[in-house]
PDB file of C-alpha atoms in Angstrom:
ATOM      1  CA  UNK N   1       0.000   0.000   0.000  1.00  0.00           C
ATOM      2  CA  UNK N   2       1.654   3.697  -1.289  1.00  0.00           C
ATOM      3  CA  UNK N   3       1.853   5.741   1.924  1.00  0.00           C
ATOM      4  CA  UNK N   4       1.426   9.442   1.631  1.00  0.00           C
ATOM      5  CA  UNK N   5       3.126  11.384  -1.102  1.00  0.00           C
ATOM      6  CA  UNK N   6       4.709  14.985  -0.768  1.00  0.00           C
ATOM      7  CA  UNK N   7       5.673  16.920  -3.406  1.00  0.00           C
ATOM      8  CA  UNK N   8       8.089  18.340  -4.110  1.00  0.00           C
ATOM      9  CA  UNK N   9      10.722  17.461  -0.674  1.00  0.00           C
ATOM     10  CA  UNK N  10      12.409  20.741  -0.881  1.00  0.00           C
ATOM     11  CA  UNK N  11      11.382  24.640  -2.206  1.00  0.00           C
ATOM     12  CA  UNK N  12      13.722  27.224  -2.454  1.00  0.00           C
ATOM     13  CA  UNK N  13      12.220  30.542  -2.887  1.00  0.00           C
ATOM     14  CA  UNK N  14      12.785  34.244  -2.922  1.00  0.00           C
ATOM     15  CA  UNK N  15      10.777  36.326   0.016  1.00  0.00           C
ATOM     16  CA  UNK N  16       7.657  37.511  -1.080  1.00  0.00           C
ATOM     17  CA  UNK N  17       6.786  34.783  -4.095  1.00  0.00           C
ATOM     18  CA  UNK N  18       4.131  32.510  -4.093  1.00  0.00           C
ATOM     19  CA  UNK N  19       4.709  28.899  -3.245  1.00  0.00           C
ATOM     20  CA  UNK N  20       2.303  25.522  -3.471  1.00  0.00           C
ATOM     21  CA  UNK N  21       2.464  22.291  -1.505  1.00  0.00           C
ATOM     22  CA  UNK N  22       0.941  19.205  -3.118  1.00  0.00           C
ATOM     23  CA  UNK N  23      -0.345  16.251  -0.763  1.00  0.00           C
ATOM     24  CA  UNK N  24      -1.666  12.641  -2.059  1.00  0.00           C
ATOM     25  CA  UNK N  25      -3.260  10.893   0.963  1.00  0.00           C
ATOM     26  CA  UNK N  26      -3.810   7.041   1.480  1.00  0.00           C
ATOM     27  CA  UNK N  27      -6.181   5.668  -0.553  1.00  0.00           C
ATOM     28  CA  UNK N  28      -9.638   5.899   1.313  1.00  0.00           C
ATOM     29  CA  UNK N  29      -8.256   7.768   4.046  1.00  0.00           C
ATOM     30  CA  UNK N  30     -11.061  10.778   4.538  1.00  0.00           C
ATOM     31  CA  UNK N  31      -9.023  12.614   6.754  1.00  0.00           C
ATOM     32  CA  UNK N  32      -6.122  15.070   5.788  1.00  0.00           C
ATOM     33  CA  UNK N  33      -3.831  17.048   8.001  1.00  0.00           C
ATOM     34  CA  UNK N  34      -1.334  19.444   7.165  1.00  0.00           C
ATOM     35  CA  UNK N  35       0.934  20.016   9.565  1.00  0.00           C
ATOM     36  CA  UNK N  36       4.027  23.056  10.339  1.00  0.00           C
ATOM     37  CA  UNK N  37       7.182  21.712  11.698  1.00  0.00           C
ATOM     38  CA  UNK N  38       9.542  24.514  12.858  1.00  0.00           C
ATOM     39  CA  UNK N  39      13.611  23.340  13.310  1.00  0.00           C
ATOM     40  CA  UNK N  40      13.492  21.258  16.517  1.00  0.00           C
ATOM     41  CA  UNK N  41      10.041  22.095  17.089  1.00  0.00           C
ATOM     42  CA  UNK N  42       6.860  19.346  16.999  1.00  0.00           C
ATOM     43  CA  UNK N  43       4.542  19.396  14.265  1.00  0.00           C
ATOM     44  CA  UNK N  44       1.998  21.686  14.840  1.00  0.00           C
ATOM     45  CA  UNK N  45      -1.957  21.381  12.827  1.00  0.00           C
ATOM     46  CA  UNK N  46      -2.221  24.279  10.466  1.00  0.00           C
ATOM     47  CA  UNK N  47      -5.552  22.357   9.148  1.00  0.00           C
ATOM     48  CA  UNK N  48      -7.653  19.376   8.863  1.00  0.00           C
ATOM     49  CA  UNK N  49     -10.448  18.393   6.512  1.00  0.00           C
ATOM     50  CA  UNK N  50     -12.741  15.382   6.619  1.00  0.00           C
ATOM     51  CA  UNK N  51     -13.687  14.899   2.960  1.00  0.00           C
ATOM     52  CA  UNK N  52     -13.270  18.313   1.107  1.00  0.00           C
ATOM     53  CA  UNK N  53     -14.771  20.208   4.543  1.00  0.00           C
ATOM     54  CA  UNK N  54     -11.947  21.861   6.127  1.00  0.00           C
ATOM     55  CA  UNK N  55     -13.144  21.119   9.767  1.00  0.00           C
ATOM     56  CA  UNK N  56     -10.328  22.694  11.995  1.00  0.00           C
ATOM     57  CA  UNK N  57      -8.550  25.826  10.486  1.00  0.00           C
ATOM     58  CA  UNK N  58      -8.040  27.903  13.562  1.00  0.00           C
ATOM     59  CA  UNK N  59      -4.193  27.162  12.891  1.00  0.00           C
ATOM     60  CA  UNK N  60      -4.062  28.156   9.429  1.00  0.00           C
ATOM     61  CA  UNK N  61      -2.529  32.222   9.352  1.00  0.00           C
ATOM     62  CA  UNK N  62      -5.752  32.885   6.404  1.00  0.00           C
ATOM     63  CA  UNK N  63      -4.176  36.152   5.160  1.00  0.00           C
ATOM     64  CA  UNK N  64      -1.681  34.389   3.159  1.00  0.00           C
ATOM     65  CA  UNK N  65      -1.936  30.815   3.631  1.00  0.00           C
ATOM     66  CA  UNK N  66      -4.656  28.823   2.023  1.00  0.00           C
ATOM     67  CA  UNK N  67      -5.767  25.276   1.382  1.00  0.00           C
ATOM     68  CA  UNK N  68      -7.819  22.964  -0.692  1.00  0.00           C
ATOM     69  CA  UNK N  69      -8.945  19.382  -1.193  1.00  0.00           C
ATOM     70  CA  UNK N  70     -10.849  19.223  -4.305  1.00  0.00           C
ATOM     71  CA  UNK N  71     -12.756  15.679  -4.754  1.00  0.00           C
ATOM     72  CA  UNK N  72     -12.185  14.976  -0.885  1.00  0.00           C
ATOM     73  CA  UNK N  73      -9.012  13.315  -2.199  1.00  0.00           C
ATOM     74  CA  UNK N  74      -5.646  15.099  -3.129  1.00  0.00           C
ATOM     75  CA  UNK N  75      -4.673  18.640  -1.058  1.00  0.00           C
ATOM     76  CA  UNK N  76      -2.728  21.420  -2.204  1.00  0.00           C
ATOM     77  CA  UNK N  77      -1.117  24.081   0.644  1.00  0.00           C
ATOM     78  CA  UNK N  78      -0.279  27.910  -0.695  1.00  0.00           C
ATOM     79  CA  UNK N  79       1.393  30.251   0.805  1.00  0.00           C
ATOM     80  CA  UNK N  80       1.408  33.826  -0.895  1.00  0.00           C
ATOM     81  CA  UNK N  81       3.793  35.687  -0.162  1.00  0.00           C
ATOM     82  CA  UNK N  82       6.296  33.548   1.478  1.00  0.00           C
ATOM     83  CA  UNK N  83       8.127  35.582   4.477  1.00  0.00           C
ATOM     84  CA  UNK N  84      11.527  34.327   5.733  1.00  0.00           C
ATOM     85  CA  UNK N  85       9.748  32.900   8.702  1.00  0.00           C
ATOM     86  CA  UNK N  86       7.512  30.673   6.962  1.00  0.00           C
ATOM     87  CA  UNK N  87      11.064  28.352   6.540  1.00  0.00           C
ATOM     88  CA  UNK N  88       9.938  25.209   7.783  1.00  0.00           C
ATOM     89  CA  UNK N  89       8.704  21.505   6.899  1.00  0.00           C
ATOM     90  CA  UNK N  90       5.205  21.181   6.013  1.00  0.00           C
ATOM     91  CA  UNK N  91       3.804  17.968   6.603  1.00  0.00           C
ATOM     92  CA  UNK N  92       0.918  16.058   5.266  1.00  0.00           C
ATOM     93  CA  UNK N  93      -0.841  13.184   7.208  1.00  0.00           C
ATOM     94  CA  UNK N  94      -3.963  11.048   6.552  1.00  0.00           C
ATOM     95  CA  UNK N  95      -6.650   8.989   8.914  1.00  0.00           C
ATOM     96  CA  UNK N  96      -9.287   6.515   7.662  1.00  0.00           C
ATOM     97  CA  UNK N  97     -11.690   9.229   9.740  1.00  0.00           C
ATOM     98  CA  UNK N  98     -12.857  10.607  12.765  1.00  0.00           C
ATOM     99  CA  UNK N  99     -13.578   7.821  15.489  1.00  0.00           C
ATOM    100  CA  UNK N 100     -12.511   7.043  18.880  1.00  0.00           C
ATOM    101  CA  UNK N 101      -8.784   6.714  17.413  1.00  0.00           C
ATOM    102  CA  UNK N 102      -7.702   6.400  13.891  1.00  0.00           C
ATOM    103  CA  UNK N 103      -4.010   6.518  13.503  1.00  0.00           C
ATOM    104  CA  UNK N 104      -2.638   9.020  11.306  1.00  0.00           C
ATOM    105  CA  UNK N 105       0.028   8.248   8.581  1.00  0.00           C
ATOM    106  CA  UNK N 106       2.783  10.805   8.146  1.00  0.00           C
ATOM    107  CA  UNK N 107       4.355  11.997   4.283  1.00  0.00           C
ATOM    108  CA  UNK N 108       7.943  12.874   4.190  1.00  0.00           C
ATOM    109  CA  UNK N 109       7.489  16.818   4.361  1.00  0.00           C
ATOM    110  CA  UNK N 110       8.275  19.844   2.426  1.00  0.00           C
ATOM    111  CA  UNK N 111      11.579  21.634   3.095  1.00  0.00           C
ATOM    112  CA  UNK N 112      10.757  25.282   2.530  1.00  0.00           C
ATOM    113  CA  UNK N 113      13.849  27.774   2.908  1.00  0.00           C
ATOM    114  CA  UNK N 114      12.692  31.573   1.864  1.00  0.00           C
ATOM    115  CA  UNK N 115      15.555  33.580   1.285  1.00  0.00           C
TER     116      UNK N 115
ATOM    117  CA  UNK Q   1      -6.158  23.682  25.814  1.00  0.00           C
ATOM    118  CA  UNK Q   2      -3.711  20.793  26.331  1.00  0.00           C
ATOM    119  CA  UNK Q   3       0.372  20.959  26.355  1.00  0.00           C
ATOM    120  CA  UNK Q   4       2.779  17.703  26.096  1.00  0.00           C
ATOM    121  CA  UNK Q   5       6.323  18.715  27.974  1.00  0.00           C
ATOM    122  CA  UNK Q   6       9.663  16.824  26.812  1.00  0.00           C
ATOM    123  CA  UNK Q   7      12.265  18.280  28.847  1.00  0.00           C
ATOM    124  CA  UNK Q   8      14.318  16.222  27.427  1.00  0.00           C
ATOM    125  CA  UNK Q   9      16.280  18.008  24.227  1.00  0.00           C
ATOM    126  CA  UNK Q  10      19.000  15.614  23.641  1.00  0.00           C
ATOM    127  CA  UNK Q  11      19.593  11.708  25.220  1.00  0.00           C
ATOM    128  CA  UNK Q  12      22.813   9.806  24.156  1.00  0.00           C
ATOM    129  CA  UNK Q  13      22.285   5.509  24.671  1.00  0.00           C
ATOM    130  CA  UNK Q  14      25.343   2.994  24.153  1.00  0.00           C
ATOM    131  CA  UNK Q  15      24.270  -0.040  21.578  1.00  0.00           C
ATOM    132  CA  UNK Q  16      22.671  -2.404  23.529  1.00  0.00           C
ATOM    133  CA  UNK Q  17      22.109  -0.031  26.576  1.00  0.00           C
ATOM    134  CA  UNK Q  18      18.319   0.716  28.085  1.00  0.00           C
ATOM    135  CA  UNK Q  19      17.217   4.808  27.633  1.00  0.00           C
ATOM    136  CA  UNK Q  20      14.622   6.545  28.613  1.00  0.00           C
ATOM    137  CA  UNK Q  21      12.723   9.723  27.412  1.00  0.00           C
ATOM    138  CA  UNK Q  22      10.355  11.391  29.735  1.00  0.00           C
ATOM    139  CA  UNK Q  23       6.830  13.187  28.704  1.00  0.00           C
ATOM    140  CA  UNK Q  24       4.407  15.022  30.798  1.00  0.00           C
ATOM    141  CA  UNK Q  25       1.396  16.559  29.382  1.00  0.00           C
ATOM    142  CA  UNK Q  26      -1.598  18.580  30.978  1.00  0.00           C
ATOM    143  CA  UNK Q  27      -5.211  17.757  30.232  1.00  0.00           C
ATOM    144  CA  UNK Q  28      -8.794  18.346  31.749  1.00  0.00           C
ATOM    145  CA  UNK Q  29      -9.613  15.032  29.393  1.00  0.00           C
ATOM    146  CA  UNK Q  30     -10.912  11.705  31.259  1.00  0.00           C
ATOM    147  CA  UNK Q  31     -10.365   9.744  27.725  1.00  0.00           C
ATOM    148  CA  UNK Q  32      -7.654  10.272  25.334  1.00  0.00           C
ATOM    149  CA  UNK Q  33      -4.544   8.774  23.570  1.00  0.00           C
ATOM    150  CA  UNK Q  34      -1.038   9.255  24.191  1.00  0.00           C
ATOM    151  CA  UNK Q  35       1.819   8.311  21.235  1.00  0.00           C
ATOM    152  CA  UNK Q  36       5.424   8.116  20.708  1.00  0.00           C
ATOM    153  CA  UNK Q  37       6.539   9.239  17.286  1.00  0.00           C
ATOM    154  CA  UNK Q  38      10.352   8.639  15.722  1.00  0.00           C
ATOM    155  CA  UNK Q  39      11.246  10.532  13.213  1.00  0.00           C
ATOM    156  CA  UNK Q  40      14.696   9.943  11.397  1.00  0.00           C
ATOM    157  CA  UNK Q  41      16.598  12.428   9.113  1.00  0.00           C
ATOM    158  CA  UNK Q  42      14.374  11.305   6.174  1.00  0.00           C
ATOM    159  CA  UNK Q  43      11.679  13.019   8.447  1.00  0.00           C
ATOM    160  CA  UNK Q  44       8.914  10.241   7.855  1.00  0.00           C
ATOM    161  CA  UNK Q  45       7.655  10.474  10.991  1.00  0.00           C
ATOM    162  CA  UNK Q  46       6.874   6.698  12.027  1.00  0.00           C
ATOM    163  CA  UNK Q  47       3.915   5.762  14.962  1.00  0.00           C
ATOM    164  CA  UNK Q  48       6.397   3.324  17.662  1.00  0.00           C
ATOM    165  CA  UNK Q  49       3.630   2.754  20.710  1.00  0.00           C
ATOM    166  CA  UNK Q  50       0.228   4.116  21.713  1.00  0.00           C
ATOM    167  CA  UNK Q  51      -1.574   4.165  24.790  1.00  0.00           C
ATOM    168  CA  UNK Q  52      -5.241   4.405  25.445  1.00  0.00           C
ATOM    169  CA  UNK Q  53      -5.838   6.508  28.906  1.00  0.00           C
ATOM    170  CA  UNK Q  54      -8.538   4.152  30.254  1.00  0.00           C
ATOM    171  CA  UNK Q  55      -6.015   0.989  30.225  1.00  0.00           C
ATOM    172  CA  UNK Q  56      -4.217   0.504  32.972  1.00  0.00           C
ATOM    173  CA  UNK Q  57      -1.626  -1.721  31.878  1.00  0.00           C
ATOM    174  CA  UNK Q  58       1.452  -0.198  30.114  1.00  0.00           C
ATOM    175  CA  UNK Q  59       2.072  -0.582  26.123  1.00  0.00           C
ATOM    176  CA  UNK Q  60       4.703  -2.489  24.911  1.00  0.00           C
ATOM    177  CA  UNK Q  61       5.831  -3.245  21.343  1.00  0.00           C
ATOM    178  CA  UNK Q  62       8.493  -5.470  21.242  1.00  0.00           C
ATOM    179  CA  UNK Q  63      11.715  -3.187  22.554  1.00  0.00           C
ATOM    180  CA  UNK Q  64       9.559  -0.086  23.220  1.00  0.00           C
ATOM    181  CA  UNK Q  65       7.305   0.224  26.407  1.00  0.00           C
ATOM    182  CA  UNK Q  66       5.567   3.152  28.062  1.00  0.00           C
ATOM    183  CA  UNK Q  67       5.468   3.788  31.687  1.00  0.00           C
ATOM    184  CA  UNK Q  68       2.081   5.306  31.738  1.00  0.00           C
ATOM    185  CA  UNK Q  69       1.085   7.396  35.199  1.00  0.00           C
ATOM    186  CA  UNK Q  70      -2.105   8.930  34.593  1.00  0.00           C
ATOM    187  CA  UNK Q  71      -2.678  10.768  37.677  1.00  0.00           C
ATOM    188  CA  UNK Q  72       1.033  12.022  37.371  1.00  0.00           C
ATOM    189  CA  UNK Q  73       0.514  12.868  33.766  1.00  0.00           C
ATOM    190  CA  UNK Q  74       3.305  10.978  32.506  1.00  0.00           C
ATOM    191  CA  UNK Q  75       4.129   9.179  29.617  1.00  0.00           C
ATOM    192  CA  UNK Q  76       8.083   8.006  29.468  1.00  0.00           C
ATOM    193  CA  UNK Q  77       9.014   5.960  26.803  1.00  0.00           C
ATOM    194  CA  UNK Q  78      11.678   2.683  27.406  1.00  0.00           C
ATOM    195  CA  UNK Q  79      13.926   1.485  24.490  1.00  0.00           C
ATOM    196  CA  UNK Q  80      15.825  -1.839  25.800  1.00  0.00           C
ATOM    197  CA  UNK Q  81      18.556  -3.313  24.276  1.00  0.00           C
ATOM    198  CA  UNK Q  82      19.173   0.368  22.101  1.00  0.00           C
ATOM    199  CA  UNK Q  83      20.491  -0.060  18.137  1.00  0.00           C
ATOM    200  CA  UNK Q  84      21.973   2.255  15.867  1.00  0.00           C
ATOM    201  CA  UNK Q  85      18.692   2.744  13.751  1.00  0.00           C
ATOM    202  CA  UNK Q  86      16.517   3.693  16.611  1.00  0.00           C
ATOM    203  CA  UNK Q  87      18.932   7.257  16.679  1.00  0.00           C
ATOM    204  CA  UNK Q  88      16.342   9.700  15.780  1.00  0.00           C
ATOM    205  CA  UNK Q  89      14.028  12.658  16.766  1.00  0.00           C
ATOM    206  CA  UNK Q  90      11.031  10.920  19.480  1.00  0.00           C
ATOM    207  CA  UNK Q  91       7.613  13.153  19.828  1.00  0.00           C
ATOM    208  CA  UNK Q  92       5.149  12.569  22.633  1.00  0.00           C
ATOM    209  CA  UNK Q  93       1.945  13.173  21.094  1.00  0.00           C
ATOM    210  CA  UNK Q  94      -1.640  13.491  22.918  1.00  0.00           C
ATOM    211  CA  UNK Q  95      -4.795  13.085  20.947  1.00  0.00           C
ATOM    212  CA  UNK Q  96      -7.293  15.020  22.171  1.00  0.00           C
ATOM    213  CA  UNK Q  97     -11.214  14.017  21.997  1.00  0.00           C
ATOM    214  CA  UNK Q  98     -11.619  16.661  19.193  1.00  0.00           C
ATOM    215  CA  UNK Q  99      -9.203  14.827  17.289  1.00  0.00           C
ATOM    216  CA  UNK Q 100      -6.223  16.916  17.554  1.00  0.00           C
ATOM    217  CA  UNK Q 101      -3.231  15.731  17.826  1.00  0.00           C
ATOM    218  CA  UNK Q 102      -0.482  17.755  20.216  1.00  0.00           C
ATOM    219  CA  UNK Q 103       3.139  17.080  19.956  1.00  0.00           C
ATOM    220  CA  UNK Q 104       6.213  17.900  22.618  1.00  0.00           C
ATOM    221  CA  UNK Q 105       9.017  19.202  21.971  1.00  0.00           C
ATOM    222  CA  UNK Q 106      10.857  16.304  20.707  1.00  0.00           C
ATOM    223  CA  UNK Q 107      14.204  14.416  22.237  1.00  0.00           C
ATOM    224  CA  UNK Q 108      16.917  14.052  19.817  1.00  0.00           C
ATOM    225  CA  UNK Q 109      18.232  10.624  20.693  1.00  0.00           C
ATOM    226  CA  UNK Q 110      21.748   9.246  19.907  1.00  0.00           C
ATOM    227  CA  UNK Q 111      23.035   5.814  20.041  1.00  0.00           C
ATOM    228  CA  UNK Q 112      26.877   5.224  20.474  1.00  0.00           C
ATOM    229  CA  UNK Q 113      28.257   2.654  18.882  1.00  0.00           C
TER     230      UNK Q 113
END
């Protein structure tokens, strides 16, 4: 079974351009996180949808971040403009769903260096 | 809102040695989940042992075992009989019953050969 794909693993871009995370979750998983990982930090949520609702985006900085899951399947993460402190990983996760527990599967990240 | 505490930054193990990496965490929450995540330089971060707050007994999974103390609010993590692959980055993660999930820290953990 493919786990969850991240592209592309690293982003170099100048301050102030637009930028564009791509996440492909486990098949049938309904649940999709995106997560911010600062250097030496723990991931932090930025958002999670069930299906294509985003259900928890208190996380997500709206004036120039913004997300999508179009079909309930595939997620994309933008961040326009980039600032130098938006350097981080950006991880994707997926979950079969809400429930008691449903163990969520963790993509190998997006390096993002602004400069 | 809850916080997970790993005061640990850094823990050095010699091959074949037993370590330990402490967790706290504060809650209002009865019911709830508490993980270990390892995450390597690839940064795939990888699930090692869960624990559901309403079992007593402690988690184990093969060389990793919790030392769970609820009304402490502790979650340590054992790794017996240490190898060279299990040097990584280790989370403590709570899930929440709104189906967050909160992450310490993190204990960057080396293994001497």
């Amino acid at each position: 079974e493919a786990g969850v794909v991240q592209s592309p693993r690293y982003k170099i871009i100048e301050k102030k351009q637009p930028v564009a995370f791509w996440c492909n979750p486990i098949s049938g998983h309904n649940t999709l996180y995106w997560y911010l990982q600062n250097l030496g930090q723990g991931p932090e949520l930025l958002i999670r949808y069930e299906n294509e609702e985003a259900v928890d985006d208190s996380q997500l900085p709206k004036d120039r971040f913004s997300a999508e899951r179009l079909k309930g399947v595939d997620s994309t993460l933008k961040i326009q403009p980039a600032e130098l402190g938006d350097s981080a990983v950006y991880l994707c996760a997926s979950s079969p769903g809400l429930g008691s527990y449903n163990e969520q599967f963790f993509g190998p990240g997006t390096r993002l260096t602004v400069l | 809102a809850q916080t997970v505490t790993q005061s640990q930054p850094e823990m050095s193990v010699q091959e074949a040695e037993t370590v330990t990496l402490s967790c706290t965490y504060d809650t209002s929450e009865s019911d709830y989940y508490l993980f270990w995540y390892k995450q390597p330089p690839s940064r795939q971060m990888i699930l090692v042992i869960r624990q559901e707050a309403y079992k007593q007994q402690n988690a184990t999974e093969n060389r990793f075992s919790v030392n769970f103390q609820k009304a402490a609010k502790s979650f340590s993590l054992k790794i017996s009989d240490s190898q060279l692959g299990d040097a990584a980055m280790y989370f403590c993660a709570y899930y929440n019953q709104g189906g967050k999930l909160i992450f310490g820290q993190g204990t960057e953990l080396s293994v001497k050969p």
